[in-house]
Amino acid sequence: MTGDRLDELATAWSTDDPDPALRAELEELLRRDPTARHRFLDHCVAEMALVESLASAAKAKEVKDSQEPLRISPFTRWRSTTARAMAVWAAGLAALLLVAVLLLPSRDGLRVTAGSVVANGQTLAPGSRVAVPLTNITAGADGVELDDLAGIVMRAGPGSTFAITTPGMIRLEAGRLTLKVDGKRAPPTTVETEELVVNVVGTRFRVARSAKETDVEVEQGTVRVTTPDRTVQELSTGMRIAADTTGFIDEKRRALNAMRLIYLDENNNQRVLEQLDQPIRLPADRPFTLRAELSREVTALSFRLTSNQNLPRHPRRIEVTRPYDLWGDTDHQPNFSALPAGQHRLSIIAFADNLGEQPIGSRQFVLLVE
Amino acid sequence: MDDSQANTDSSRIRVSLVHFLSRQQAMLRGYAYAICGDHLVADDAVQELSLIVAADPQRALEGGEDAGRWLRAVLRNKTLELSRRAGRQRRALSSDVIEALSLSLNDLDEEAAERHHRMRIAMAECVSALAGDARTVIEARYCQDLSCEAIAANVRRSVQAVYAILKRVRVSLAVCVNQRVSGAQELP
């Protein structure tokens, strides 16, 4: 019965304007019933699979239609000489168009317009054409200019190595790429490096990579740059930014330096701790927590307590979502614990990933429990 | 480590990543849709997640069991961000419900991911069997994003009739998918 009701509510939620009462009922059901949550997730998986299947079928039909042979009906009787003349002109125009289309180069490939390049083991000189995907491209000693014939012209610096997996998807391993993207003709264009992803819509920009650092500079237009920790920056004409594997250089370190530390206790008392460079005085044996607040999102924040006393909880905790609390939280409600009297040291380390590999900085505090 | 060893390792990581993501993809797409209730936003969010992972595949894989959680945490933030930016947060569920759904996904095992993967394949087969008005209406609703009123005007039927067709098609697709998924489960 609950399952049927859940199906009805989920279907209603998926329609144009879900009734607020039905939506509230759906949310209530999802809050209290784990089975309903699993069933709802199934519903959502099915919805997305349906959209995907229809889109794939539509695309397949488009391709099939475009491959249908052209059928030309035989001439029949003409009602007037004007109509015949118009038909002759139309036929002539169609023939011209057909010839033009046949003479146009295919859009599935690249043409070398200047310099030289070794692509998938094959050396290409100006005028050469090559099809994508190209997984291993190295620009020659004078660099190379490539035209994808679909609105993207790219220049690679001498010795630059990169790959083009599909039209518009470029991965730069090392060196420098300058792209000119015609927003009206080009496919969605992305340049990725280990440090960041650049999404482009009609612009001219440069990406350079060296020593685990990527530099993006926009000559004209706008690009959106995303680092692996999902920080996004929009760059417009004349702007430049650098990132390493931990994100945009400097911004997160600044955020960590500006971190606020808040004391909370079981009676809902809270206060912002001032003068963090001084020892933080806390009452002994009174359950409390410390909450770290950062102006920028980090992927994980690790709390580490060291002490010569026996600590009541695990001395290390990694928080991957807000609130970043010393003892963690349960359903957004902080967990509390007391510390024994004495001097303890708290380290807070920010990570660019929650797998604990990329610390972007840390801060240390002395806790004086009296 | 020499260059050839490094290349081999890099290829191995990428192959593992493709396998991992392809197994998780149906679940991730469903999760993104559950967060925002919008197919386009959910699609974009999963695309962006793929870009983030492509930028550093090793990071997603090295977490072992935590890799799934990491992917979902990134996806949740990305979906909410895109939903806000597109001004389509009207249908987004409350944050505590999203959190509860996320926790439920943590409980799901490899078998659930496999079932969702099979649902995705089954749906493609079931959709290919749709024809006539059922296909016209469902394509208009999902591919062209038309309202039921607009569909009704296009197919010259009443709005109620369009709702009825949509409901019938959804039920028949659900039955078809379930039969195929459970049929597959019975195989040795």
Coordinates of C-alpha atoms in Angstrom, one line a residue, chain A residues 135 171 173 192 194 209 212, chain B residues 1-18 53-59 61-62:
Chain A
T135 CA 45.1 9.8 -28.2
R171 CA 43.3 16.9 -22.9
E173 CA 49.3 16.7 -21.0
E192 CA 41.1 19.4 -19.5
E194 CA 45.2 17.2 -14.5
R209 CA 50.8 23.2 -18.4
K212 CA 51.9 20.1 -12.2
Chain B
M1 CA 59.2 3.8 -12.0
D2 CA 60.0 4.0 -15.8
D3 CA 57.8 5.7 -18.4
S4 CA 56.4 2.5 -19.8
Q5 CA 55.4 1.3 -16.3
A6 CA 53.8 4.7 -15.6
N7 CA 51.8 4.6 -18.8
T8 CA 50.6 1.1 -18.0
D9 CA 49.5 2.2 -14.6
S10 CA 47.8 5.2 -16.0
S11 CA 45.9 3.0 -18.6
R12 CA 45.0 0.5 -15.9
I13 CA 43.5 3.3 -13.8
R14 CA 41.5 4.7 -16.7
V15 CA 40.1 1.3 -17.6
S16 CA 39.1 0.7 -13.9
L17 CA 37.6 4.1 -13.8
V18 CA 35.5 3.6 -17.0
V53 CA 36.7 12.6 -12.4
A54 CA 38.4 12.6 -15.8
A55 CA 40.7 15.4 -14.5
D56 CA 42.0 13.1 -11.8
P57 CA 40.8 9.5 -12.2
Q58 CA 43.2 8.1 -9.5
R59 CA 41.6 10.3 -6.9
L61 CA 39.4 5.2 -7.4
E62 CA 41.9 5.2 -4.6

